[in-house]
PDB file of C-alpha atoms in Angstrom:
ATOM      1  CA  MET X   1      57.910 -72.572 -13.557  1.00 49.00           C
ATOM      2  CA  SER X   2      56.232 -70.504 -16.249  1.00 49.00           C
ATOM      3  CA  THR X   3      56.165 -66.729 -15.791  1.00 64.00           C
ATOM      4  CA  THR X   4      52.706 -66.467 -17.374  1.00 87.00           C
ATOM      5  CA  LEU X   5      50.021 -66.987 -14.774  1.00 94.00           C
ATOM      6  CA  PRO X   6      46.457 -68.045 -15.566  1.00 96.00           C
ATOM      7  CA  SER X   7      43.946 -65.221 -15.166  1.00 96.00           C
ATOM      8  CA  ILE X   8      41.777 -65.148 -12.053  1.00 96.00           C
ATOM      9  CA  GLU X   9      38.823 -66.360 -14.145  1.00 96.00           C
ATOM     10  CA  ASP X  10      40.765 -69.449 -15.267  1.00 97.00           C
ATOM     11  CA  ARG X  11      41.504 -70.549 -11.689  1.00 98.00           C
ATOM     12  CA  ASP X  12      39.275 -73.063  -9.939  1.00 97.00           C
ATOM     13  CA  ALA X  13      40.398 -73.569  -6.336  1.00 98.00           C
ATOM     14  CA  VAL X  14      40.272 -72.080  -2.887  1.00 98.00           C
ATOM     15  CA  PHE X  15      43.611 -72.776  -1.185  1.00 98.00           C
ATOM     16  CA  VAL X  16      43.608 -73.301   2.589  1.00 98.00           C
ATOM     17  CA  SER X  17      46.978 -72.479   4.157  1.00 98.00           C
ATOM     18  CA  HIS X  18      47.431 -73.501   7.783  1.00 98.00           C
ATOM     19  CA  ALA X  19      49.997 -74.715  10.300  1.00 97.00           C
ATOM     20  CA  ASN X  20      50.429 -78.465   9.939  1.00 94.00           C
ATOM     21  CA  PRO X  21      49.757 -80.367  12.191  1.00 95.00           C
ATOM     22  CA  GLU X  22      48.723 -77.753  14.772  1.00 97.00           C
ATOM     23  CA  ASP X  23      45.745 -76.328  12.835  1.00 98.00           C
ATOM     24  CA  ASN X  24      44.795 -79.504  10.921  1.00 97.00           C
ATOM     25  CA  ALA X  25      41.459 -79.982  12.697  1.00 97.00           C
ATOM     26  CA  PHE X  26      40.235 -76.501  11.751  1.00 98.00           C
ATOM     27  CA  ALA X  27      41.642 -76.751   8.200  1.00 97.00           C
ATOM     28  CA  THR X  28      39.895 -80.081   7.672  1.00 97.00           C
ATOM     29  CA  TRP X  29      36.600 -78.693   9.003  1.00 98.00           C
ATOM     30  CA  LEU X  30      36.875 -75.597   6.763  1.00 98.00           C
ATOM     31  CA  THR X  31      37.809 -77.691   3.721  1.00 97.00           C
ATOM     32  CA  LEU X  32      34.810 -79.975   4.209  1.00 96.00           C
ATOM     33  CA  ARG X  33      32.429 -77.029   4.715  1.00 98.00           C
ATOM     34  CA  LEU X  34      33.656 -75.222   1.596  1.00 98.00           C
ATOM     35  CA  THR X  35      33.503 -78.428  -0.439  1.00 97.00           C
ATOM     36  CA  ARG X  36      29.948 -79.062   0.741  1.00 98.00           C
ATOM     37  CA  GLU X  37      29.032 -75.561  -0.471  1.00 98.00           C
ATOM     38  CA  GLY X  38      30.346 -76.402  -3.947  1.00 98.00           C
ATOM     39  CA  TYR X  39      33.865 -74.944  -3.886  1.00 98.00           C
ATOM     40  CA  ARG X  40      36.914 -76.785  -5.135  1.00 97.00           C
ATOM     41  CA  VAL X  41      39.372 -76.679  -2.268  1.00 97.00           C
ATOM     42  CA  TRP X  42      43.104 -77.361  -2.188  1.00 95.00           C
ATOM     43  CA  CYS X  43      44.305 -78.210   1.312  1.00 94.00           C
ATOM     44  CA  ASP X  44      47.314 -80.364   2.132  1.00 91.00           C
ATOM     45  CA  VAL X  45      45.395 -82.518   4.628  1.00 88.00           C
ATOM     46  CA  VAL X  46      43.247 -83.883   1.783  1.00 84.00           C
ATOM     47  CA  LYS X  47      45.452 -83.360  -1.298  1.00 74.00           C
ATOM     48  CA  LEU X  48      48.912 -84.589  -0.288  1.00 61.00           C
ATOM     49  CA  ARG X  49      49.988 -88.161   0.408  1.00 63.00           C
ATOM     50  CA  GLY X  50      53.172 -89.562   1.863  1.00 65.00           C
ATOM     51  CA  GLY X  51      55.995 -89.428  -0.669  1.00 69.00           C
ATOM     52  CA  ASP X  52      54.514 -86.532  -2.682  1.00 67.00           C
ATOM     53  CA  ALA X  53      56.816 -83.700  -3.714  1.00 73.00           C
ATOM     54  CA  PHE X  54      54.873 -81.520  -1.320  1.00 85.00           C
ATOM     55  CA  TRP X  55      56.406 -78.081  -1.912  1.00 91.00           C
ATOM     56  CA  LYS X  56      56.284 -78.491  -5.700  1.00 92.00           C
ATOM     57  CA  ASN X  57      52.583 -79.430  -5.470  1.00 91.00           C
ATOM     58  CA  ILE X  58      51.778 -76.608  -3.046  1.00 94.00           C
ATOM     59  CA  GLU X  59      53.556 -73.963  -5.104  1.00 96.00           C
ATOM     60  CA  ALA X  60      51.937 -75.127  -8.364  1.00 95.00           C
ATOM     61  CA  ALA X  61      48.500 -75.081  -6.736  1.00 96.00           C
ATOM     62  CA  ILE X  62      48.979 -71.510  -5.502  1.00 98.00           C
ATOM     63  CA  ARG X  63      50.496 -70.185  -8.736  1.00 97.00           C
ATOM     64  CA  LEU X  64      48.262 -71.972 -11.232  1.00 98.00           C
ATOM     65  CA  ARG X  65      44.930 -72.986  -9.663  1.00 97.00           C
ATOM     66  CA  THR X  66      44.181 -70.743  -6.685  1.00 98.00           C
ATOM     67  CA  ARG X  67      41.403 -68.205  -7.116  1.00 98.00           C
ATOM     68  CA  ARG X  68      41.309 -67.281  -3.414  1.00 98.00           C
ATOM     69  CA  PHE X  69      43.948 -68.023  -0.773  1.00 98.00           C
ATOM     70  CA  ILE X  70      42.666 -68.495   2.763  1.00 98.00           C
ATOM     71  CA  PHE X  71      45.397 -67.965   5.340  1.00 98.00           C
ATOM     72  CA  VAL X  72      44.381 -69.565   8.631  1.00 98.00           C
ATOM     73  CA  THR X  73      46.126 -67.251  11.028  1.00 97.00           C
ATOM     74  CA  SER X  74      47.051 -68.594  14.442  1.00 97.00           C
ATOM     75  CA  ARG X  75      49.946 -68.153  16.829  1.00 96.00           C
ATOM     76  CA  VAL X  76      51.659 -71.089  15.143  1.00 97.00           C
ATOM     77  CA  SER X  77      50.904 -70.281  11.481  1.00 97.00           C
ATOM     78  CA  ASN X  78      52.175 -66.728  11.916  1.00 97.00           C
ATOM     79  CA  GLN X  79      55.629 -68.086  12.820  1.00 97.00           C
ATOM     80  CA  LYS X  80      55.941 -71.357  10.913  1.00 97.00           C
ATOM     81  CA  PRO X  81      58.314 -71.241   7.904  1.00 97.00           C
ATOM     82  CA  GLY X  82      56.050 -73.358   5.673  1.00 95.00           C
ATOM     83  CA  THR X  83      52.939 -71.224   6.055  1.00 97.00           C
ATOM     84  CA  LEU X  84      54.932 -68.014   5.716  1.00 98.00           C
ATOM     85  CA  LYS X  85      56.468 -69.387   2.510  1.00 98.00           C
ATOM     86  CA  GLU X  86      52.979 -70.170   1.154  1.00 97.00           C
ATOM     87  CA  LEU X  87      51.835 -66.672   2.096  1.00 98.00           C
ATOM     88  CA  ALA X  88      54.835 -65.123   0.302  1.00 98.00           C
ATOM     89  CA  VAL X  89      53.994 -67.050  -2.894  1.00 98.00           C
ATOM     90  CA  ALA X  90      50.341 -65.977  -2.590  1.00 98.00           C
ATOM     91  CA  GLU X  91      51.369 -62.335  -2.149  1.00 98.00           C
ATOM     92  CA  GLY X  92      53.431 -62.567  -5.343  1.00 98.00           C
ATOM     93  CA  VAL X  93      50.516 -64.084  -7.239  1.00 98.00           C
ATOM     94  CA  ALA X  94      48.135 -61.430  -5.897  1.00 98.00           C
ATOM     95  CA  ARG X  95      50.503 -58.686  -7.095  1.00 98.00           C
ATOM     96  CA  ALA X  96      50.956 -60.299 -10.513  1.00 97.00           C
ATOM     97  CA  LEU X  97      47.188 -60.661 -10.960  1.00 97.00           C
ATOM     98  CA  GLY X  98      46.385 -57.227  -9.518  1.00 97.00           C
ATOM     99  CA  GLU X  99      43.934 -58.961  -7.158  1.00 97.00           C
ATOM    100  CA  ASP X 100      43.554 -57.094  -3.864  1.00 95.00           C
ATOM    101  CA  ARG X 101      41.130 -59.719  -2.510  1.00 97.00           C
ATOM    102  CA  PHE X 102      43.228 -62.768  -3.401  1.00 98.00           C
ATOM    103  CA  ILE X 103      44.338 -63.417   0.201  1.00 98.00           C
ATOM    104  CA  ILE X 104      41.665 -63.898   2.850  1.00 98.00           C
ATOM    105  CA  PRO X 105      42.912 -64.120   6.459  1.00 98.00           C
ATOM    106  CA  VAL X 106      40.857 -66.217   8.869  1.00 98.00           C
ATOM    107  CA  LYS X 107      41.881 -65.872  12.510  1.00 98.00           C
ATOM    108  CA  ILE X 108      41.450 -68.863  14.826  1.00 97.00           C
TER     109      ILE X 108
END
């Protein structure tokens, strides 16, 4: 993966990170609400299909397209390896971009 990241202005998506399948209902609701308000949203429940190289797609979306990263924080997401891995990538991107408001936690 390239070490040069697109600037925050060149990014077009809000990424919704959540525990799958435990928080899918809330993530789907949030994705639909944000989309209705005009945001481009990347969320695995609507972007990934069976057979996709899911981690490759998730990591590329966070590193290359995400303008804001919403971390749906729940008892499950705070302990699940997949969501913690997504959060770690987002923290690295936030540091590289110097964006203090890149990660937005939403507690459910």
